[in-house]
PDB file of C-alpha atoms in Angstrom:
ATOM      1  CA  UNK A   1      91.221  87.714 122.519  1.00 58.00           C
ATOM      2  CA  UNK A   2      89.457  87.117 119.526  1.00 69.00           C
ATOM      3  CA  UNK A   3      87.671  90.031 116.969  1.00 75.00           C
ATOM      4  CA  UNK A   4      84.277  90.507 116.347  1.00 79.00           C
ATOM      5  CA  UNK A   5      83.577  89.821 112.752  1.00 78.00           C
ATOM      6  CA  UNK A   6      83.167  93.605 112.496  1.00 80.00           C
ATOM      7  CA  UNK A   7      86.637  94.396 114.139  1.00 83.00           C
ATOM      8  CA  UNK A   8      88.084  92.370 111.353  1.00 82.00           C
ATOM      9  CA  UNK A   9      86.284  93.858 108.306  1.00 80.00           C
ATOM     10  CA  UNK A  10      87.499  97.258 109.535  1.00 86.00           C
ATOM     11  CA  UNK A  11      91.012  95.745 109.695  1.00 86.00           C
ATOM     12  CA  UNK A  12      90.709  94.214 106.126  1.00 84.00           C
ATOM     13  CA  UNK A  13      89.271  97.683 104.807  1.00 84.00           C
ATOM     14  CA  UNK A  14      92.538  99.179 106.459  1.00 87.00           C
ATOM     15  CA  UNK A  15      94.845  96.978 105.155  1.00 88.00           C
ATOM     16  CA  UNK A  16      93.380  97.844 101.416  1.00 84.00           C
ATOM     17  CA  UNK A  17      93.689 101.307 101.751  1.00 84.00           C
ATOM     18  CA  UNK A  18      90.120 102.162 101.851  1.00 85.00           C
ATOM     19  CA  UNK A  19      89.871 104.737 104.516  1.00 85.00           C
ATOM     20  CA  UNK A  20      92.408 106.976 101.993  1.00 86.00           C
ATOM     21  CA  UNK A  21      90.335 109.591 100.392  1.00 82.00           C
ATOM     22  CA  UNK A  22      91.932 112.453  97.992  1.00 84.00           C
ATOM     23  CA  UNK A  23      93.090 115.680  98.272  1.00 87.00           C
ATOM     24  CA  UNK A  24      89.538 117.749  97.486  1.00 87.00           C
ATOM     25  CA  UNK A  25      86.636 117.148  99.152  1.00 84.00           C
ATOM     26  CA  UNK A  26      82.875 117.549  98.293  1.00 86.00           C
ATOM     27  CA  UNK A  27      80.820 119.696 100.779  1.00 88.00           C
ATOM     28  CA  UNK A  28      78.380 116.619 101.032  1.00 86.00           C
ATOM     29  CA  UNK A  29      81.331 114.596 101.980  1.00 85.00           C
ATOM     30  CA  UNK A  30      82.369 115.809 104.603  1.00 86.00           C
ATOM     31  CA  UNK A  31      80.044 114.258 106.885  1.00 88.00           C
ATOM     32  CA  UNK A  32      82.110 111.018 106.549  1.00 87.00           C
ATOM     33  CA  UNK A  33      85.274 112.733 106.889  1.00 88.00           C
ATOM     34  CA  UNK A  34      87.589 111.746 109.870  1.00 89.00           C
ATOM     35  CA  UNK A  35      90.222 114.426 109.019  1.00 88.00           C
ATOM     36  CA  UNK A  36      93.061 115.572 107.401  1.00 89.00           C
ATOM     37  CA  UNK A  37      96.531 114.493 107.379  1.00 87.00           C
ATOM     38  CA  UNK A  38      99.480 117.010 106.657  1.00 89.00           C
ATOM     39  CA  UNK A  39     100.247 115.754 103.193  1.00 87.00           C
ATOM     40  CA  UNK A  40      96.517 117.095 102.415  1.00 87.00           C
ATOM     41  CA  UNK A  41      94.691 113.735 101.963  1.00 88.00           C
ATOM     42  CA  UNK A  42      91.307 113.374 103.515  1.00 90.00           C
ATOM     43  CA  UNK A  43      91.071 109.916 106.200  1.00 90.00           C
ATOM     44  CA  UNK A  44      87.432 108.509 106.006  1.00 89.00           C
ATOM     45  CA  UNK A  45      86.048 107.155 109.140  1.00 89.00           C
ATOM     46  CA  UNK A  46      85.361 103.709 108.078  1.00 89.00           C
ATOM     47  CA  UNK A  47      82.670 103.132 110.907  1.00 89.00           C
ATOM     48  CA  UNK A  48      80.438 104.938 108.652  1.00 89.00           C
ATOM     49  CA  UNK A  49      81.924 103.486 106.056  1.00 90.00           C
ATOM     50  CA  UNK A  50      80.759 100.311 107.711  1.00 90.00           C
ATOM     51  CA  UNK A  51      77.161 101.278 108.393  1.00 90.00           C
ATOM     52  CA  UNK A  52      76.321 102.565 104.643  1.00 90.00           C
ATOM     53  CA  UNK A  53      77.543  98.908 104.213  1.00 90.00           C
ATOM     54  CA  UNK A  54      74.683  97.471 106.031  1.00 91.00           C
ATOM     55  CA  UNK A  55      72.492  99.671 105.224  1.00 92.00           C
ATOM     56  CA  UNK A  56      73.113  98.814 101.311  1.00 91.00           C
ATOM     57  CA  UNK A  57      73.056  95.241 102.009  1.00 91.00           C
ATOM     58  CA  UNK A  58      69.337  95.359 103.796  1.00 92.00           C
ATOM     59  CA  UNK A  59      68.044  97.284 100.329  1.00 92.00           C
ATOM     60  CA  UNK A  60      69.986  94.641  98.452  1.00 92.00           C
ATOM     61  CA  UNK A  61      67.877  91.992  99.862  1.00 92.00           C
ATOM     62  CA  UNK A  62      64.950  93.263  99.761  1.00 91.00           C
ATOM     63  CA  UNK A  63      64.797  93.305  96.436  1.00 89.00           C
ATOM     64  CA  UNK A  64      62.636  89.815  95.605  1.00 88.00           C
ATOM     65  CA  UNK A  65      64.397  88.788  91.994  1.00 90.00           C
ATOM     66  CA  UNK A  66      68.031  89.546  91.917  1.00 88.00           C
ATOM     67  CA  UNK A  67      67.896  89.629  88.287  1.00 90.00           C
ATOM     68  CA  UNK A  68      66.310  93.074  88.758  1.00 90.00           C
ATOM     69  CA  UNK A  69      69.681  94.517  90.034  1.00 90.00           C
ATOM     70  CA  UNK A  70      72.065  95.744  88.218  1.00 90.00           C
ATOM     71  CA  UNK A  71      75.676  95.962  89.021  1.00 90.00           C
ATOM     72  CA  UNK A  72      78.095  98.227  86.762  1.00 86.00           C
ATOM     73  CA  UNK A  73      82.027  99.844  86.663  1.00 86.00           C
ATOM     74  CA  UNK A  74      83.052 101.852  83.822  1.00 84.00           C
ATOM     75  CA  UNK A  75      86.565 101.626  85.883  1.00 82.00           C
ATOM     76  CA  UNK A  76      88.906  98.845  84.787  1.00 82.00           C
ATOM     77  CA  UNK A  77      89.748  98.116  88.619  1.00 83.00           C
ATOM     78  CA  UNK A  78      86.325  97.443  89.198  1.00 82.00           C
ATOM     79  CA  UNK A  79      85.294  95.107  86.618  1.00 82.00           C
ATOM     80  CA  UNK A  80      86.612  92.029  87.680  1.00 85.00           C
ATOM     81  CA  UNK A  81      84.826  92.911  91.559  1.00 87.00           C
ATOM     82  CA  UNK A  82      81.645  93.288  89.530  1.00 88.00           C
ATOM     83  CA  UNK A  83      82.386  90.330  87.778  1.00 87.00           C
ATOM     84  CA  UNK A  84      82.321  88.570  90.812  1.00 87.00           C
ATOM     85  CA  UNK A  85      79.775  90.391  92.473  1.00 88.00           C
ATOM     86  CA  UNK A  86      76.982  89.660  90.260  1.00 89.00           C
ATOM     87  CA  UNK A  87      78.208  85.935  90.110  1.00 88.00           C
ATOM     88  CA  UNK A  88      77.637  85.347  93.997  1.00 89.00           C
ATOM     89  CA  UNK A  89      74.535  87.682  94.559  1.00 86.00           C
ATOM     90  CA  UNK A  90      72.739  86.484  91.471  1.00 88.00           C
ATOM     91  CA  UNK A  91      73.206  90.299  89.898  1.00 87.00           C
ATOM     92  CA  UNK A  92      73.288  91.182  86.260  1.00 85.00           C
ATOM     93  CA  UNK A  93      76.980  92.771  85.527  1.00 83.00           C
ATOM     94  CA  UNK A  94      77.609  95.353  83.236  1.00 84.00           C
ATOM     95  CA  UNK A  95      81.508  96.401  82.945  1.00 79.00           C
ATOM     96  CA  UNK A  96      82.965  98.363  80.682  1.00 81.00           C
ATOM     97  CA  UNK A  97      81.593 101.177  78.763  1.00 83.00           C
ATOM     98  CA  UNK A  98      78.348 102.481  79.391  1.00 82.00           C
ATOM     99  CA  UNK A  99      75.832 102.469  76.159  1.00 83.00           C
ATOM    100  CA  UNK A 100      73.436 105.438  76.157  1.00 87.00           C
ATOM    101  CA  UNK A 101      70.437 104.813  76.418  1.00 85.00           C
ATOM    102  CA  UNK A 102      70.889 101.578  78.219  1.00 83.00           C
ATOM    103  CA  UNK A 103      68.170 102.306  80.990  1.00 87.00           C
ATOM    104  CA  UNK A 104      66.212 105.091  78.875  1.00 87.00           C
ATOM    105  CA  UNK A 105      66.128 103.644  75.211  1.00 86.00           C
ATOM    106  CA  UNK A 106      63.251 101.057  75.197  1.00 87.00           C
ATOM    107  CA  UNK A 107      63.840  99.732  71.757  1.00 88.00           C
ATOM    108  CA  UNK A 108      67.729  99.605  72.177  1.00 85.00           C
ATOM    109  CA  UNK A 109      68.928  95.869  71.730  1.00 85.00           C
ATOM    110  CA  UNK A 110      70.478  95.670  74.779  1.00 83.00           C
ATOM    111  CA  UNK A 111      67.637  97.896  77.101  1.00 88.00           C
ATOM    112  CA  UNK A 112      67.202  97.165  81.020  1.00 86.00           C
ATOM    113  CA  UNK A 113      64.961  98.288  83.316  1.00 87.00           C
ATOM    114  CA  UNK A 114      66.319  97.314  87.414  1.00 87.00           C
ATOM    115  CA  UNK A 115      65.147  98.023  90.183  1.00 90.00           C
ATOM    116  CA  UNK A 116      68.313  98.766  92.235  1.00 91.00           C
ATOM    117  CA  UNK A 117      71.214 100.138  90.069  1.00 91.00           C
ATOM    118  CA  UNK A 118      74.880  99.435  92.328  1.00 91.00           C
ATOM    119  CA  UNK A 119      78.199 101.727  90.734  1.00 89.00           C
ATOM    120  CA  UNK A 120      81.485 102.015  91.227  1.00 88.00           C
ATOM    121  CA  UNK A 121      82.585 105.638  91.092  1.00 88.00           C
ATOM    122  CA  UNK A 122      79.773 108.404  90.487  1.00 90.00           C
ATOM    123  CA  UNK A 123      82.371 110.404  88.384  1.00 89.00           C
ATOM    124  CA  UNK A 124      83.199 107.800  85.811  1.00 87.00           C
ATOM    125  CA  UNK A 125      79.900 106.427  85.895  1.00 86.00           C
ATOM    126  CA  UNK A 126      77.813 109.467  85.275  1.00 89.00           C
ATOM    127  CA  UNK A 127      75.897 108.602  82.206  1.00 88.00           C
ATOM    128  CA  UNK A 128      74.344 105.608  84.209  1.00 89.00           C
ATOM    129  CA  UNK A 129      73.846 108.048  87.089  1.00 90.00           C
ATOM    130  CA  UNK A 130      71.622 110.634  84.372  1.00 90.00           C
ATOM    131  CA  UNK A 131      69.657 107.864  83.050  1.00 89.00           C
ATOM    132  CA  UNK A 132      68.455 106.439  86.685  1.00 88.00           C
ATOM    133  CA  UNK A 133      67.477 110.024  87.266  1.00 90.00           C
ATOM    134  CA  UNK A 134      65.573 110.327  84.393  1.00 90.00           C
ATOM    135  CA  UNK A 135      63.513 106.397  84.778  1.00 89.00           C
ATOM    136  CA  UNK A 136      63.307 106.336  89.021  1.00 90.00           C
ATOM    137  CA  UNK A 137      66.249 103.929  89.675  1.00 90.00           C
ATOM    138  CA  UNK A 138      67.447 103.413  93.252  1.00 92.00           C
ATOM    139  CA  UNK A 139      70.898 104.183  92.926  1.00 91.00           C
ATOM    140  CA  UNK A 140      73.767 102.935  95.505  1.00 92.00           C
ATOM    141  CA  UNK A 141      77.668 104.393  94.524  1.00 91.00           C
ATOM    142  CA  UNK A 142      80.829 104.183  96.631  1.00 91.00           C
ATOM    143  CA  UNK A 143      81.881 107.797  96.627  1.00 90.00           C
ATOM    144  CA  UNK A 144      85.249 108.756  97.399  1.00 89.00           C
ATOM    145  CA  UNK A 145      85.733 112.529  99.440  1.00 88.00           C
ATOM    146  CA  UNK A 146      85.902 114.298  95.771  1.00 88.00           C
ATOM    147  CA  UNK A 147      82.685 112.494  94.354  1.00 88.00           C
ATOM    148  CA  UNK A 148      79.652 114.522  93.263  1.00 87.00           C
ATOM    149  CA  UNK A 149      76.688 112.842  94.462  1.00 88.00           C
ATOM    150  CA  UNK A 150      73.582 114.180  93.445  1.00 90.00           C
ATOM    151  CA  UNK A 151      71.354 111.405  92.369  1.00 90.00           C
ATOM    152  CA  UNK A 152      72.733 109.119  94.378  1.00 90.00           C
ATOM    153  CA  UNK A 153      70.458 107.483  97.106  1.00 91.00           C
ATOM    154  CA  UNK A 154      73.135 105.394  99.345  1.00 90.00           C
ATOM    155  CA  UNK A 155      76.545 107.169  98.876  1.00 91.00           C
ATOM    156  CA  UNK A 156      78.817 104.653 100.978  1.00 92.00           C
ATOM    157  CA  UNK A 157      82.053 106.562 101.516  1.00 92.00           C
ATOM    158  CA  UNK A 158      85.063 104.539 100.751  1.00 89.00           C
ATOM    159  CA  UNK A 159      88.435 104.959  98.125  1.00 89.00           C
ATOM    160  CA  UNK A 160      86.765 103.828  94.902  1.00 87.00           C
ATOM    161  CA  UNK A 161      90.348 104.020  92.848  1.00 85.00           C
ATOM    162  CA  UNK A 162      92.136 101.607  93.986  1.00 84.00           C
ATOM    163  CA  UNK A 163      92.194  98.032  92.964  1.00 81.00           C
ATOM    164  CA  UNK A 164      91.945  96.219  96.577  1.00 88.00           C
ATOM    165  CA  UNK A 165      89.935  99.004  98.120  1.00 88.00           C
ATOM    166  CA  UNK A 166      87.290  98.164  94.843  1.00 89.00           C
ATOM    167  CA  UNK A 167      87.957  94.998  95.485  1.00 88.00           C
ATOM    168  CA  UNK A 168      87.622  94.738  99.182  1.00 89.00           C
ATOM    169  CA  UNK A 169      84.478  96.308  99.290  1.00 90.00           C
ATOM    170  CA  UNK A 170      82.564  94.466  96.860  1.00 90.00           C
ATOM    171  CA  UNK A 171      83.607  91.357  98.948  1.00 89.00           C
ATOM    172  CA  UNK A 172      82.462  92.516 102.311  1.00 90.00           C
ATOM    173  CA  UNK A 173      79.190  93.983 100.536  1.00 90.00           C
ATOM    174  CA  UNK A 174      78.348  90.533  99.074  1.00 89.00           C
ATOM    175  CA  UNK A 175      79.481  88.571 101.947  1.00 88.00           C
ATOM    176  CA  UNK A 176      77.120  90.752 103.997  1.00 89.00           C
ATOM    177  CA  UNK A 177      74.059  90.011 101.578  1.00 90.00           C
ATOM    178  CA  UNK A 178      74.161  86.226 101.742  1.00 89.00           C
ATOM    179  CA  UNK A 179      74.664  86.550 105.618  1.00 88.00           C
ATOM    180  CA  UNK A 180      71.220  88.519 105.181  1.00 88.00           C
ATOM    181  CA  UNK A 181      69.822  86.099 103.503  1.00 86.00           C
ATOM    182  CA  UNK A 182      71.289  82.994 105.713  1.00 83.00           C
ATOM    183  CA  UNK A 183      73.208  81.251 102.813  1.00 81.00           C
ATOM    184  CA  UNK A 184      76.263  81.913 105.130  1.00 79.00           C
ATOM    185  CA  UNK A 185      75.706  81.319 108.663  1.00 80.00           C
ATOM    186  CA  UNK A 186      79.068  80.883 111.332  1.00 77.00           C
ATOM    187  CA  UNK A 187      77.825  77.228 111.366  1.00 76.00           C
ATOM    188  CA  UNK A 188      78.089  77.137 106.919  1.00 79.00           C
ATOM    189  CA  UNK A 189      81.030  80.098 106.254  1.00 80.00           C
ATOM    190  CA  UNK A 190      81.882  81.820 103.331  1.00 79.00           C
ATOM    191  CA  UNK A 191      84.833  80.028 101.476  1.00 81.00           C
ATOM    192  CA  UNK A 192      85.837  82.920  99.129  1.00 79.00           C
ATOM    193  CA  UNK A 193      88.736  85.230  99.641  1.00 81.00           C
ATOM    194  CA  UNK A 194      88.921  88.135  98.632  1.00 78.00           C
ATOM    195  CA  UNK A 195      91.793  88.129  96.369  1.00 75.00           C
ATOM    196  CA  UNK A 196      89.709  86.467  93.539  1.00 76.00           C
ATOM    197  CA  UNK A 197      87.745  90.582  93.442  1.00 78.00           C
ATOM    198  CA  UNK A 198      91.196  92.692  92.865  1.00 80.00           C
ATOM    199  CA  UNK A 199      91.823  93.185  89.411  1.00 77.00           C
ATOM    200  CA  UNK A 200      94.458  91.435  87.898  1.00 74.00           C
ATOM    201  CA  UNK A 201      97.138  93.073  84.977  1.00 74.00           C
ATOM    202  CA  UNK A 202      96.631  91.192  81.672  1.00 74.00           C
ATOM    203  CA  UNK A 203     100.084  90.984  81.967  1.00 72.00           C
ATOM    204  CA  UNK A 204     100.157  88.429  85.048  1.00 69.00           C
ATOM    205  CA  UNK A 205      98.011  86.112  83.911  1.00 66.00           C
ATOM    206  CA  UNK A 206      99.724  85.611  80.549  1.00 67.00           C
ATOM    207  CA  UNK A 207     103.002  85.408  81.649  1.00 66.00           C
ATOM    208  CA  UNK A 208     102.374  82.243  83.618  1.00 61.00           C
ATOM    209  CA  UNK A 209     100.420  81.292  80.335  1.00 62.00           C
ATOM    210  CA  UNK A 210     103.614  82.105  77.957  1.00 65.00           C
ATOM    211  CA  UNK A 211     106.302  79.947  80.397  1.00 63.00           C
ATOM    212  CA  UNK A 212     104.386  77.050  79.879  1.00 60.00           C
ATOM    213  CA  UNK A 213     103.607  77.381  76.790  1.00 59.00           C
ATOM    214  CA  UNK A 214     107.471  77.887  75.517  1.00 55.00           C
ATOM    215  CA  UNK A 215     108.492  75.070  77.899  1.00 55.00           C
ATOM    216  CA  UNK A 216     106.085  72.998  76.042  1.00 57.00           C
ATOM    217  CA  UNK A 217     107.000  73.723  72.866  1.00 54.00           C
ATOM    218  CA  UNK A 218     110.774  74.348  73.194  1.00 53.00           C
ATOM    219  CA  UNK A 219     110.438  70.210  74.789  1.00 54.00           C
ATOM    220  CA  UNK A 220     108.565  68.959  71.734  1.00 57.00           C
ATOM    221  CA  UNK A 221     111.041  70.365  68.546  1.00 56.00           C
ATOM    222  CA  UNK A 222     113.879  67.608  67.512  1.00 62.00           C
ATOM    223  CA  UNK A 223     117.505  68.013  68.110  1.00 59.00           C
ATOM    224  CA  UNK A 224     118.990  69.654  65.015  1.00 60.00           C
ATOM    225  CA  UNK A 225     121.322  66.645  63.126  1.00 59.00           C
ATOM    226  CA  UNK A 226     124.859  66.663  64.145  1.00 58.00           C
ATOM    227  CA  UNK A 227     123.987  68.809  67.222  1.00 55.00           C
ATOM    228  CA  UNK A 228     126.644  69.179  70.016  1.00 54.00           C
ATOM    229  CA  UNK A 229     126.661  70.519  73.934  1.00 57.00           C
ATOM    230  CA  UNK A 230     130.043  72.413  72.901  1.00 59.00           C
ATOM    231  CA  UNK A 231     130.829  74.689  70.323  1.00 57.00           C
ATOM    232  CA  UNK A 232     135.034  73.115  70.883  1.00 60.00           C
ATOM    233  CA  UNK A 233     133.306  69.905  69.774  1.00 60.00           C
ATOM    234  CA  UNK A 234     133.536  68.846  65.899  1.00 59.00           C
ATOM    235  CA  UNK A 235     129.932  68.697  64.012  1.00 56.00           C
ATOM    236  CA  UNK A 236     129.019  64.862  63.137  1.00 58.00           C
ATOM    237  CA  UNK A 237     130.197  63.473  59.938  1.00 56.00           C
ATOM    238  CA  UNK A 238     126.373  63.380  59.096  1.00 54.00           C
ATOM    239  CA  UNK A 239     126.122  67.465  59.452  1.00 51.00           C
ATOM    240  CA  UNK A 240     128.711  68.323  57.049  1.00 51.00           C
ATOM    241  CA  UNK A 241     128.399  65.238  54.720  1.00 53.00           C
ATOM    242  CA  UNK A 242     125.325  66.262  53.633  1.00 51.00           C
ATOM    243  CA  UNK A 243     126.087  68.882  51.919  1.00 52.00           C
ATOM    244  CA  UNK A 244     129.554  67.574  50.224  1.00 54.00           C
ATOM    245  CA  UNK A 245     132.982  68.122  51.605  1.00 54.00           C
ATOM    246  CA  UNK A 246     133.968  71.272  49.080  1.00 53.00           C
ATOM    247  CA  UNK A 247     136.940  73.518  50.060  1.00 58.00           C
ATOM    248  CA  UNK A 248     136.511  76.414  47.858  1.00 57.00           C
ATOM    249  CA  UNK A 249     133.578  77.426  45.157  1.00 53.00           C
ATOM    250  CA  UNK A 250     136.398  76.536  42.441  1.00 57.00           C
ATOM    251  CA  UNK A 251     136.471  73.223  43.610  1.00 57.00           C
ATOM    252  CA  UNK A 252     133.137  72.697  42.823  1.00 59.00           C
ATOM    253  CA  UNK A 253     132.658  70.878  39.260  1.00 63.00           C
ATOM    254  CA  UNK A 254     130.219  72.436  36.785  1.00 62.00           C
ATOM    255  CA  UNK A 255     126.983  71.245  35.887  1.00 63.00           C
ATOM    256  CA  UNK A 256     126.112  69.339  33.364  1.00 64.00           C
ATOM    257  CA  UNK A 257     125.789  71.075  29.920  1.00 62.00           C
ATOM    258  CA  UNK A 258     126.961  73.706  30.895  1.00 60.00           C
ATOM    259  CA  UNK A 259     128.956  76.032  27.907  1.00 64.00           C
ATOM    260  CA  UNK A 260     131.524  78.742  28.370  1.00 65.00           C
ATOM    261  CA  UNK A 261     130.482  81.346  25.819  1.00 62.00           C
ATOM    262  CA  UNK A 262     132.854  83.918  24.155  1.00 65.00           C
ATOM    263  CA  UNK A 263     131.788  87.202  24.973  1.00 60.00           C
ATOM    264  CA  UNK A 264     133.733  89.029  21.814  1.00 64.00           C
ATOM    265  CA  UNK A 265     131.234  86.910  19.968  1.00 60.00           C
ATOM    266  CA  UNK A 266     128.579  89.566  21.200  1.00 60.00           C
ATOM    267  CA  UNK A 267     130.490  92.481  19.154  1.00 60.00           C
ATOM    268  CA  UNK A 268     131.197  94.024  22.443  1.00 57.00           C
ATOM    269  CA  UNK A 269     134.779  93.898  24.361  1.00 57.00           C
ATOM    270  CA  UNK A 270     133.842  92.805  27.795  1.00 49.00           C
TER     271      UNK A 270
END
């Protein structure tokens, strides 16, 4: 029997962890709270996790210009989803560190004004959070069971810490915008996995960079003269003819004008 398409985003969100909350909860989270498991972590009920989904997606569309939205992750793990997020939606992205003043700060070089402001994690992203308050921004955060959420008009419970939980959820949030807006119909899928909205180590990507590049470059260098596959082997005449056959430094002959000096002639017994 096959799954309904919303049968296998709650399997996806399972398999990326996001129904994992943390060990302290937020009195205004516990409305999205399935329960507690004996280690002391608090299980999410993704159904609602699902819903605030939708529900985010429908203000997401409404919003005529997408240029007006803003999309933004102080969190390293979620910089790459924004990344991506922004690129499929039509978004602006802004990852990294937040620069005060940003939504507030009209003559600031870098000043925005959206209509719909989309975060990461309320915590780490409460500067953002303080200036929406202060200009009227529509704010939608996913909020993990510990996450303060005043200011915050669409809190869509979920694990915001980890990489394909951040990941995972961006995905299924975009895919679920262009569905709204019929750019992907069952007829015309959506040919994007989610793999390319996980953060990636800098270390993986230049390690594949690095083999090539020393396979390259070991390829292109010239064999050293004389060279041999076995150190029992003798060097080529050409290796050690170069430099002279000379037994001992004794052997070797003076140069020319060279003068042996007397060193009593100095006054001084040497």
């Amino acid at each position: 029997m096959a799954l309904s398409q919303k049968e296998q985003d709650i399997q996806l969100m399972l398999a990326a962890q996001c129904h994992l909350g943390t060990k302290n909860m937020n009195h205004q989270m516990e409305r999205y709270v399935y329960k507690r498991r004996n280690d002391g972590i608090y299980v999410i009920n993704l159904e609602k996790t699902y819903e605030k989904l939708q529900m985010a997606a429908r203000v997401i569309v409404a919003i005529e210009n997408p240029q007006d939205i803003v999309v933004q992750s102080a969190r390293p793990y979620g910089q790459r989803a924004v990344y991506k997020f922004a690129q499929y939606i039509g978004a602006k992205s802004l990852a990294g560190r937040h620069t005060p003043g940003t939504f507030t700060n009209q003559i600031q070089k870098n000043f925005e004004e959206p209509r719909l402001l989309i975060l990461t994690d309320p915590r780490t992203d409460h500067q953002p959070i303080k200036e929406s308050s202060y200009m009227n921004i529509p704010t939608i955060a996913f909020c993990d069971t510990d996450s303060p959420v005043p200011f915050v008009d669409i809190a869509i419970p979920a694990n915001n810490k980890g990489k394909h939980s951040i990941g995972c959820l961006y995905f299924l949030l975009a895919r679920m915008v262009l569905e709204m807006r019929g750019a992907v119909t069952p007829a015309a899928p959506w040919n994007v996995v989610v793999d390319l909205f996980f953060y990636r180590e800098p270390e993986e990507t230049r390690e594949a960079g690095e083999e090539e590049l020393v396979d390259d470059s070991f390829a292109a260098l010239p064999a050293p003269v004389g060279a041999s596959d076995s150190w029992a082997e003798a060097p080529a005449a050409g290796a050690a003819g170069a430099f002279g056959a000379v037994d001992g430094f004794d052997a070797a002959s003076a140069p020319a004008g060279y003068q042996q000096v007397d060193a009593t002639a100095f006054g001084q017994d040497f």
